[in-house]
């Protein structure tokens, strides 16, 4: 997570995003739509990654204005631009997302090569290999996001994300991913837990944001998903690891 006001010691070194649309203004309505949804705060968008391939451009952007919006808003923006030089216009898709790895995944599923959208070394680096491995997997995964909350409180910089596996047969069909920033070492960790229901996942997120959560319950391996015939799955009134 970058600091919303000063992501680098030397502000002159902060990279600037360039959407390269100066000659593509034939469709005024499309241009205004892009301006309102993406480029209105262009000078406050910090490129964490970008890739250009012919008419296509893919961006992972840190939105420094999000901290002043609705509490908990995602601070990362994924943008896919497709230019039509002959018609002098363009089309675009965008999505606010809580984690850079999720923005990478969103772009990869829209045609960006997996190995072309590596992140720039901005913000706190991963603290360990567990974090790096989970970020790599998130960038390649396909999932549905149910909820996220981004807190840039200097006393507790944390992002919680509840995800649903698209495969209904997946073990631990609901996941919670948590990014914690250690402001003393200026590093971040990413961890994942598994839940049987969305309600349990959301409750853990709420408990983490109020400082009352236990450890994340582990994600059940695929082998644990199968049960002998005739043994019904018992309801889980509360996820494991949430003892006060």
PDB file of C-alpha atoms in Angstrom:
ATOM      1  CA  UNK A   1       0.000   0.000   0.000  1.00  0.00           C
ATOM      2  CA  UNK A   2       1.446   3.376  -0.940  1.00  0.00           C
ATOM      3  CA  UNK A   3       1.061   6.435   1.216  1.00  0.00           C
ATOM      4  CA  UNK A   4      -1.843   8.361  -0.327  1.00  0.00           C
ATOM      5  CA  UNK A   5      -0.057  11.675  -0.059  1.00  0.00           C
ATOM      6  CA  UNK A   6       3.629  10.898  -0.609  1.00  0.00           C
ATOM      7  CA  UNK A   7       4.466   7.487  -2.083  1.00  0.00           C
ATOM      8  CA  UNK A   8       8.134   8.338  -2.588  1.00  0.00           C
ATOM      9  CA  UNK A   9      10.666  10.465  -0.656  1.00  0.00           C
ATOM     10  CA  UNK A  10      11.411  12.621  -3.701  1.00  0.00           C
ATOM     11  CA  UNK A  11       8.086  13.777  -5.151  1.00  0.00           C
ATOM     12  CA  UNK A  12       9.818  14.667  -8.431  1.00  0.00           C
ATOM     13  CA  UNK A  13      10.624  10.971  -8.901  1.00  0.00           C
ATOM     14  CA  UNK A  14       6.962   9.896  -8.821  1.00  0.00           C
ATOM     15  CA  UNK A  15       6.187   8.537 -12.292  1.00  0.00           C
ATOM     16  CA  UNK A  16       3.373  10.144 -14.247  1.00  0.00           C
ATOM     17  CA  UNK A  17       0.797   8.275 -16.291  1.00  0.00           C
ATOM     18  CA  UNK A  18       0.371   9.165 -19.976  1.00  0.00           C
ATOM     19  CA  UNK A  19      -2.744   7.755 -21.641  1.00  0.00           C
ATOM     20  CA  UNK A  20      -1.572   9.022 -25.068  1.00  0.00           C
ATOM     21  CA  UNK A  21      -5.026  10.091 -26.280  1.00  0.00           C
ATOM     22  CA  UNK A  22      -4.218  13.578 -27.575  1.00  0.00           C
ATOM     23  CA  UNK A  23      -4.970  12.703 -31.220  1.00  0.00           C
ATOM     24  CA  UNK A  24      -8.017  10.531 -30.482  1.00  0.00           C
ATOM     25  CA  UNK A  25     -10.818  13.007 -29.876  1.00  0.00           C
ATOM     26  CA  UNK A  26     -13.276  12.224 -32.677  1.00  0.00           C
ATOM     27  CA  UNK A  27     -15.771  10.669 -30.259  1.00  0.00           C
ATOM     28  CA  UNK A  28     -16.316  13.509 -27.792  1.00  0.00           C
ATOM     29  CA  UNK A  29     -18.810  11.557 -25.685  1.00  0.00           C
ATOM     30  CA  UNK A  30     -16.362   8.691 -25.199  1.00  0.00           C
ATOM     31  CA  UNK A  31     -13.569  11.112 -24.355  1.00  0.00           C
ATOM     32  CA  UNK A  32     -15.701  12.856 -21.730  1.00  0.00           C
ATOM     33  CA  UNK A  33     -16.751   9.505 -20.265  1.00  0.00           C
ATOM     34  CA  UNK A  34     -13.102   8.507 -19.916  1.00  0.00           C
ATOM     35  CA  UNK A  35     -12.255  11.858 -18.366  1.00  0.00           C
ATOM     36  CA  UNK A  36     -15.031  11.605 -15.774  1.00  0.00           C
ATOM     37  CA  UNK A  37     -14.284   7.990 -14.814  1.00  0.00           C
ATOM     38  CA  UNK A  38     -10.492   7.814 -15.104  1.00  0.00           C
ATOM     39  CA  UNK A  39      -8.545  10.894 -16.142  1.00  0.00           C
ATOM     40  CA  UNK A  40     -10.207  13.561 -13.996  1.00  0.00           C
ATOM     41  CA  UNK A  41      -7.399  13.119 -11.437  1.00  0.00           C
ATOM     42  CA  UNK A  42      -4.723  12.085 -13.926  1.00  0.00           C
ATOM     43  CA  UNK A  43      -1.983  13.940 -12.075  1.00  0.00           C
ATOM     44  CA  UNK A  44      -2.811  11.918  -8.936  1.00  0.00           C
ATOM     45  CA  UNK A  45      -2.618   8.502 -10.646  1.00  0.00           C
ATOM     46  CA  UNK A  46       0.711   6.766 -10.077  1.00  0.00           C
ATOM     47  CA  UNK A  47       1.528   3.982 -12.584  1.00  0.00           C
ATOM     48  CA  UNK A  48       2.538   0.804 -10.752  1.00  0.00           C
ATOM     49  CA  UNK A  49       2.677  -1.163 -14.018  1.00  0.00           C
ATOM     50  CA  UNK A  50       1.854  -0.594 -17.679  1.00  0.00           C
ATOM     51  CA  UNK A  51       2.151  -2.483 -20.933  1.00  0.00           C
ATOM     52  CA  UNK A  52       1.557  -1.321 -24.503  1.00  0.00           C
ATOM     53  CA  UNK A  53       0.894  -3.711 -27.368  1.00  0.00           C
ATOM     54  CA  UNK A  54      -0.139  -2.051 -30.634  1.00  0.00           C
ATOM     55  CA  UNK A  55      -3.565  -0.459 -30.111  1.00  0.00           C
ATOM     56  CA  UNK A  56      -3.862  -1.888 -26.577  1.00  0.00           C
ATOM     57  CA  UNK A  57      -2.570  -0.314 -23.375  1.00  0.00           C
ATOM     58  CA  UNK A  58      -2.872  -1.831 -19.906  1.00  0.00           C
ATOM     59  CA  UNK A  59      -2.342   0.104 -16.669  1.00  0.00           C
ATOM     60  CA  UNK A  60      -2.170  -0.674 -12.936  1.00  0.00           C
ATOM     61  CA  UNK A  61      -2.544   2.695 -11.220  1.00  0.00           C
ATOM     62  CA  UNK A  62      -2.438   3.843  -7.611  1.00  0.00           C
ATOM     63  CA  UNK A  63      -5.149   6.468  -7.079  1.00  0.00           C
ATOM     64  CA  UNK A  64      -3.921   8.946  -4.468  1.00  0.00           C
ATOM     65  CA  UNK A  65      -7.343  10.657  -4.379  1.00  0.00           C
ATOM     66  CA  UNK A  66      -9.151   7.543  -3.075  1.00  0.00           C
ATOM     67  CA  UNK A  67      -8.086   8.242   0.498  1.00  0.00           C
ATOM     68  CA  UNK A  68     -10.346  11.326   0.505  1.00  0.00           C
ATOM     69  CA  UNK A  69     -13.356   9.487  -0.872  1.00  0.00           C
ATOM     70  CA  UNK A  70     -15.749   7.105   0.829  1.00  0.00           C
ATOM     71  CA  UNK A  71     -14.010   5.219   3.700  1.00  0.00           C
ATOM     72  CA  UNK A  72     -12.644   1.855   2.628  1.00  0.00           C
ATOM     73  CA  UNK A  73     -12.585   2.583  -1.111  1.00  0.00           C
ATOM     74  CA  UNK A  74     -10.082   0.625  -3.250  1.00  0.00           C
ATOM     75  CA  UNK A  75      -6.997   2.655  -4.072  1.00  0.00           C
ATOM     76  CA  UNK A  76      -5.839   0.719  -7.145  1.00  0.00           C
ATOM     77  CA  UNK A  77      -7.265   1.295 -10.625  1.00  0.00           C
ATOM     78  CA  UNK A  78      -6.960  -1.110 -13.560  1.00  0.00           C
ATOM     79  CA  UNK A  79      -7.408   0.453 -17.011  1.00  0.00           C
ATOM     80  CA  UNK A  80      -7.497  -1.178 -20.458  1.00  0.00           C
ATOM     81  CA  UNK A  81      -7.396   1.175 -23.459  1.00  0.00           C
ATOM     82  CA  UNK A  82      -7.944   0.153 -27.067  1.00  0.00           C
ATOM     83  CA  UNK A  83      -7.169   2.791 -29.706  1.00  0.00           C
ATOM     84  CA  UNK A  84      -8.543   3.043 -33.226  1.00  0.00           C
ATOM     85  CA  UNK A  85      -6.134   5.315 -35.080  1.00  0.00           C
ATOM     86  CA  UNK A  86      -8.134   5.178 -38.323  1.00  0.00           C
ATOM     87  CA  UNK A  87     -11.314   6.489 -36.687  1.00  0.00           C
ATOM     88  CA  UNK A  88      -9.306   8.635 -34.257  1.00  0.00           C
ATOM     89  CA  UNK A  89     -11.169   7.288 -31.248  1.00  0.00           C
ATOM     90  CA  UNK A  90     -10.750   4.691 -28.523  1.00  0.00           C
ATOM     91  CA  UNK A  91     -12.630   2.415 -26.124  1.00  0.00           C
ATOM     92  CA  UNK A  92     -11.809   1.646 -22.515  1.00  0.00           C
ATOM     93  CA  UNK A  93     -12.600  -0.542 -19.534  1.00  0.00           C
ATOM     94  CA  UNK A  94     -11.663   0.233 -15.956  1.00  0.00           C
ATOM     95  CA  UNK A  95     -12.085  -1.265 -12.504  1.00  0.00           C
ATOM     96  CA  UNK A  96     -11.185  -0.033  -9.015  1.00  0.00           C
ATOM     97  CA  UNK A  97      -9.607  -2.928  -7.129  1.00  0.00           C
ATOM     98  CA  UNK A  98      -8.107  -3.258  -3.650  1.00  0.00           C
ATOM     99  CA  UNK A  99      -4.804  -5.003  -4.485  1.00  0.00           C
ATOM    100  CA  UNK A 100      -2.286  -4.535  -7.324  1.00  0.00           C
ATOM    101  CA  UNK A 101      -2.229  -8.313  -7.914  1.00  0.00           C
ATOM    102  CA  UNK A 102      -5.990  -8.235  -8.491  1.00  0.00           C
ATOM    103  CA  UNK A 103      -5.557  -5.413 -11.010  1.00  0.00           C
ATOM    104  CA  UNK A 104      -2.911  -7.515 -12.783  1.00  0.00           C
ATOM    105  CA  UNK A 105      -5.352 -10.448 -12.909  1.00  0.00           C
ATOM    106  CA  UNK A 106      -8.121  -8.205 -14.310  1.00  0.00           C
ATOM    107  CA  UNK A 107      -5.808  -7.018 -17.096  1.00  0.00           C
ATOM    108  CA  UNK A 108      -4.431 -10.482 -17.859  1.00  0.00           C
ATOM    109  CA  UNK A 109      -7.972 -11.725 -18.390  1.00  0.00           C
ATOM    110  CA  UNK A 110      -8.405  -8.906 -20.927  1.00  0.00           C
ATOM    111  CA  UNK A 111      -5.461  -9.937 -23.054  1.00  0.00           C
ATOM    112  CA  UNK A 112      -2.391  -8.533 -21.308  1.00  0.00           C
ATOM    113  CA  UNK A 113       0.494 -11.037 -21.316  1.00  0.00           C
ATOM    114  CA  UNK A 114       1.082 -12.389 -17.814  1.00  0.00           C
ATOM    115  CA  UNK A 115       4.800 -11.602 -17.810  1.00  0.00           C
ATOM    116  CA  UNK A 116       4.379  -8.061 -19.223  1.00  0.00           C
ATOM    117  CA  UNK A 117       2.616  -6.348 -16.328  1.00  0.00           C
ATOM    118  CA  UNK A 118       5.179  -6.620 -13.524  1.00  0.00           C
ATOM    119  CA  UNK A 119       4.876  -4.036 -10.754  1.00  0.00           C
ATOM    120  CA  UNK A 120       7.276  -1.111 -10.333  1.00  0.00           C
ATOM    121  CA  UNK A 121       9.191  -1.031  -7.028  1.00  0.00           C
ATOM    122  CA  UNK A 122       6.941   1.570  -5.401  1.00  0.00           C
ATOM    123  CA  UNK A 123       5.410   1.281  -1.967  1.00  0.00           C
ATOM    124  CA  UNK A 124       6.406  -1.221   0.725  1.00  0.00           C
ATOM    125  CA  UNK A 125       7.936  -4.393  -0.779  1.00  0.00           C
ATOM    126  CA  UNK A 126       6.803  -7.919   0.146  1.00  0.00           C
ATOM    127  CA  UNK A 127       8.123  -9.020   3.514  1.00  0.00           C
ATOM    128  CA  UNK A 128       8.513 -12.719   2.676  1.00  0.00           C
ATOM    129  CA  UNK A 129       8.210 -15.434   0.051  1.00  0.00           C
ATOM    130  CA  UNK A 130       4.711 -16.379   1.257  1.00  0.00           C
ATOM    131  CA  UNK A 131       3.551 -12.906   0.275  1.00  0.00           C
ATOM    132  CA  UNK A 132       5.295 -13.026  -3.110  1.00  0.00           C
ATOM    133  CA  UNK A 133       3.869 -16.468  -3.905  1.00  0.00           C
ATOM    134  CA  UNK A 134       0.310 -15.450  -2.994  1.00  0.00           C
ATOM    135  CA  UNK A 135       0.577 -12.270  -5.095  1.00  0.00           C
ATOM    136  CA  UNK A 136       1.745 -14.324  -8.082  1.00  0.00           C
ATOM    137  CA  UNK A 137      -1.180 -16.707  -7.656  1.00  0.00           C
ATOM    138  CA  UNK A 138      -3.720 -13.882  -7.286  1.00  0.00           C
ATOM    139  CA  UNK A 139      -2.429 -12.288 -10.493  1.00  0.00           C
ATOM    140  CA  UNK A 140      -3.129 -15.525 -12.365  1.00  0.00           C
ATOM    141  CA  UNK A 141      -6.355 -16.544 -10.611  1.00  0.00           C
ATOM    142  CA  UNK A 142      -9.920 -15.851 -11.717  1.00  0.00           C
ATOM    143  CA  UNK A 143     -12.390 -15.185  -8.917  1.00  0.00           C
ATOM    144  CA  UNK A 144     -15.344 -13.052  -7.923  1.00  0.00           C
ATOM    145  CA  UNK A 145     -14.792 -10.291  -5.374  1.00  0.00           C
ATOM    146  CA  UNK A 146     -17.542  -9.954  -2.793  1.00  0.00           C
ATOM    147  CA  UNK A 147     -16.178  -7.230  -0.512  1.00  0.00           C
ATOM    148  CA  UNK A 148     -13.105  -5.170   0.241  1.00  0.00           C
ATOM    149  CA  UNK A 149     -12.049  -2.462   2.666  1.00  0.00           C
ATOM    150  CA  UNK A 150      -8.855  -0.413   2.460  1.00  0.00           C
ATOM    151  CA  UNK A 151      -7.649   1.309   5.626  1.00  0.00           C
ATOM    152  CA  UNK A 152      -4.715   3.708   5.325  1.00  0.00           C
ATOM    153  CA  UNK A 153      -4.723   4.540   9.029  1.00  0.00           C
ATOM    154  CA  UNK A 154      -0.997   4.930   9.882  1.00  0.00           C
ATOM    155  CA  UNK A 155      -1.630   2.967  13.084  1.00  0.00           C
ATOM    156  CA  UNK A 156      -3.106   0.006  11.198  1.00  0.00           C
ATOM    157  CA  UNK A 157      -2.617   0.000   7.431  1.00  0.00           C
ATOM    158  CA  UNK A 158      -4.597  -2.996   6.233  1.00  0.00           C
ATOM    159  CA  UNK A 159      -6.636  -4.219   3.258  1.00  0.00           C
ATOM    160  CA  UNK A 160      -9.189  -7.017   3.643  1.00  0.00           C
ATOM    161  CA  UNK A 161     -10.770  -8.728   0.634  1.00  0.00           C
ATOM    162  CA  UNK A 162     -13.455 -11.428   0.543  1.00  0.00           C
ATOM    163  CA  UNK A 163     -13.394 -13.592  -2.590  1.00  0.00           C
ATOM    164  CA  UNK A 164     -15.567 -16.375  -3.996  1.00  0.00           C
ATOM    165  CA  UNK A 165     -14.136 -19.211  -6.071  1.00  0.00           C
ATOM    166  CA  UNK A 166     -15.821 -19.503  -9.473  1.00  0.00           C
ATOM    167  CA  UNK A 167     -15.631 -23.296  -9.179  1.00  0.00           C
ATOM    168  CA  UNK A 168     -18.501 -24.246  -6.862  1.00  0.00           C
ATOM    169  CA  UNK A 169     -16.719 -27.513  -6.021  1.00  0.00           C
ATOM    170  CA  UNK A 170     -13.641 -25.724  -4.688  1.00  0.00           C
ATOM    171  CA  UNK A 171     -12.673 -26.436  -1.089  1.00  0.00           C
ATOM    172  CA  UNK A 172     -13.034 -23.380   1.125  1.00  0.00           C
ATOM    173  CA  UNK A 173     -15.222 -21.699  -1.539  1.00  0.00           C
ATOM    174  CA  UNK A 174     -14.898 -18.316   0.165  1.00  0.00           C
ATOM    175  CA  UNK A 175     -11.509 -16.770   0.822  1.00  0.00           C
ATOM    176  CA  UNK A 176     -10.280 -13.779   2.758  1.00  0.00           C
ATOM    177  CA  UNK A 177      -7.031 -12.126   1.656  1.00  0.00           C
ATOM    178  CA  UNK A 178      -5.397  -9.672   4.064  1.00  0.00           C
ATOM    179  CA  UNK A 179      -2.585  -7.233   3.317  1.00  0.00           C
ATOM    180  CA  UNK A 180      -0.888  -5.735   6.376  1.00  0.00           C
ATOM    181  CA  UNK A 181       1.727  -2.984   6.155  1.00  0.00           C
ATOM    182  CA  UNK A 182       4.474  -2.825   8.783  1.00  0.00           C
ATOM    183  CA  UNK A 183       5.240   0.880   8.960  1.00  0.00           C
ATOM    184  CA  UNK A 184       8.373   0.252  11.059  1.00  0.00           C
ATOM    185  CA  UNK A 185      10.069  -1.909   8.406  1.00  0.00           C
ATOM    186  CA  UNK A 186       8.008  -0.459   5.506  1.00  0.00           C
ATOM    187  CA  UNK A 187       7.161  -3.906   4.168  1.00  0.00           C
ATOM    188  CA  UNK A 188       3.843  -5.680   3.587  1.00  0.00           C
ATOM    189  CA  UNK A 189       2.579  -9.197   4.135  1.00  0.00           C
ATOM    190  CA  UNK A 190      -0.283 -10.951   2.334  1.00  0.00           C
ATOM    191  CA  UNK A 191      -2.125 -13.867   3.897  1.00  0.00           C
ATOM    192  CA  UNK A 192      -5.139 -15.986   2.929  1.00  0.00           C
ATOM    193  CA  UNK A 193      -7.810 -17.859   4.875  1.00  0.00           C
ATOM    194  CA  UNK A 194     -10.614 -20.202   3.853  1.00  0.00           C
ATOM    195  CA  UNK A 195     -14.307 -20.151   4.835  1.00  0.00           C
ATOM    196  CA  UNK A 196     -17.390 -22.219   4.053  1.00  0.00           C
ATOM    197  CA  UNK A 197     -19.803 -19.280   3.769  1.00  0.00           C
ATOM    198  CA  UNK A 198     -19.692 -15.637   2.732  1.00  0.00           C
ATOM    199  CA  UNK A 199     -21.140 -14.632   6.103  1.00  0.00           C
ATOM    200  CA  UNK A 200     -18.225 -16.187   7.950  1.00  0.00           C
ATOM    201  CA  UNK A 201     -15.728 -14.503   5.624  1.00  0.00           C
ATOM    202  CA  UNK A 202     -17.360 -11.087   6.061  1.00  0.00           C
ATOM    203  CA  UNK A 203     -17.503 -11.517   9.836  1.00  0.00           C
ATOM    204  CA  UNK A 204     -13.766 -12.209   9.958  1.00  0.00           C
ATOM    205  CA  UNK A 205     -13.129  -9.079   7.861  1.00  0.00           C
ATOM    206  CA  UNK A 206     -15.244  -7.022  10.253  1.00  0.00           C
ATOM    207  CA  UNK A 207     -13.438  -8.483  13.257  1.00  0.00           C
ATOM    208  CA  UNK A 208     -10.045  -7.685  11.688  1.00  0.00           C
ATOM    209  CA  UNK A 209     -11.004  -4.080  11.056  1.00  0.00           C
ATOM    210  CA  UNK A 210     -12.094  -3.673  14.676  1.00  0.00           C
ATOM    211  CA  UNK A 211      -9.006  -5.432  16.008  1.00  0.00           C
ATOM    212  CA  UNK A 212     -10.916  -8.441  17.363  1.00  0.00           C
ATOM    213  CA  UNK A 213     -10.054 -11.209  14.902  1.00  0.00           C
ATOM    214  CA  UNK A 214      -8.238 -14.417  15.598  1.00  0.00           C
ATOM    215  CA  UNK A 215      -5.843 -15.993  13.105  1.00  0.00           C
ATOM    216  CA  UNK A 216      -7.115 -16.740   9.624  1.00  0.00           C
ATOM    217  CA  UNK A 217      -8.439 -20.301   9.297  1.00  0.00           C
ATOM    218  CA  UNK A 218      -6.437 -22.326   6.770  1.00  0.00           C
ATOM    219  CA  UNK A 219      -7.677 -22.962   3.253  1.00  0.00           C
ATOM    220  CA  UNK A 220      -8.791 -26.588   3.055  1.00  0.00           C
ATOM    221  CA  UNK A 221      -6.866 -28.642   0.494  1.00  0.00           C
ATOM    222  CA  UNK A 222      -8.787 -30.189  -2.383  1.00  0.00           C
ATOM    223  CA  UNK A 223      -8.650 -33.680  -0.847  1.00  0.00           C
ATOM    224  CA  UNK A 224     -10.520 -32.421   2.219  1.00  0.00           C
ATOM    225  CA  UNK A 225     -13.432 -31.315   0.076  1.00  0.00           C
ATOM    226  CA  UNK A 226     -14.641 -34.869  -0.546  1.00  0.00           C
ATOM    227  CA  UNK A 227     -16.688 -36.554   2.192  1.00  0.00           C
ATOM    228  CA  UNK A 228     -17.843 -40.161   2.494  1.00  0.00           C
ATOM    229  CA  UNK A 229     -21.359 -40.694   1.168  1.00  0.00           C
ATOM    230  CA  UNK A 230     -24.027 -40.335   3.808  1.00  0.00           C
ATOM    231  CA  UNK A 231     -22.085 -37.888   5.972  1.00  0.00           C
ATOM    232  CA  UNK A 232     -23.796 -34.492   5.719  1.00  0.00           C
ATOM    233  CA  UNK A 233     -21.693 -31.396   6.043  1.00  0.00           C
ATOM    234  CA  UNK A 234     -22.291 -29.867   9.445  1.00  0.00           C
ATOM    235  CA  UNK A 235     -23.078 -26.162   9.482  1.00  0.00           C
ATOM    236  CA  UNK A 236     -20.262 -23.968  10.776  1.00  0.00           C
ATOM    237  CA  UNK A 237     -21.735 -21.321  13.072  1.00  0.00           C
ATOM    238  CA  UNK A 238     -18.397 -19.504  13.277  1.00  0.00           C
ATOM    239  CA  UNK A 239     -15.125 -19.931  11.394  1.00  0.00           C
ATOM    240  CA  UNK A 240     -12.218 -21.577  13.220  1.00  0.00           C
ATOM    241  CA  UNK A 241      -9.619 -19.294  14.689  1.00  0.00           C
ATOM    242  CA  UNK A 242     -12.058 -16.599  15.805  1.00  0.00           C
ATOM    243  CA  UNK A 243     -11.792 -17.274  19.540  1.00  0.00           C
ATOM    244  CA  UNK A 244     -11.629 -14.039  21.434  1.00  0.00           C
TER     245      UNK A 244
END
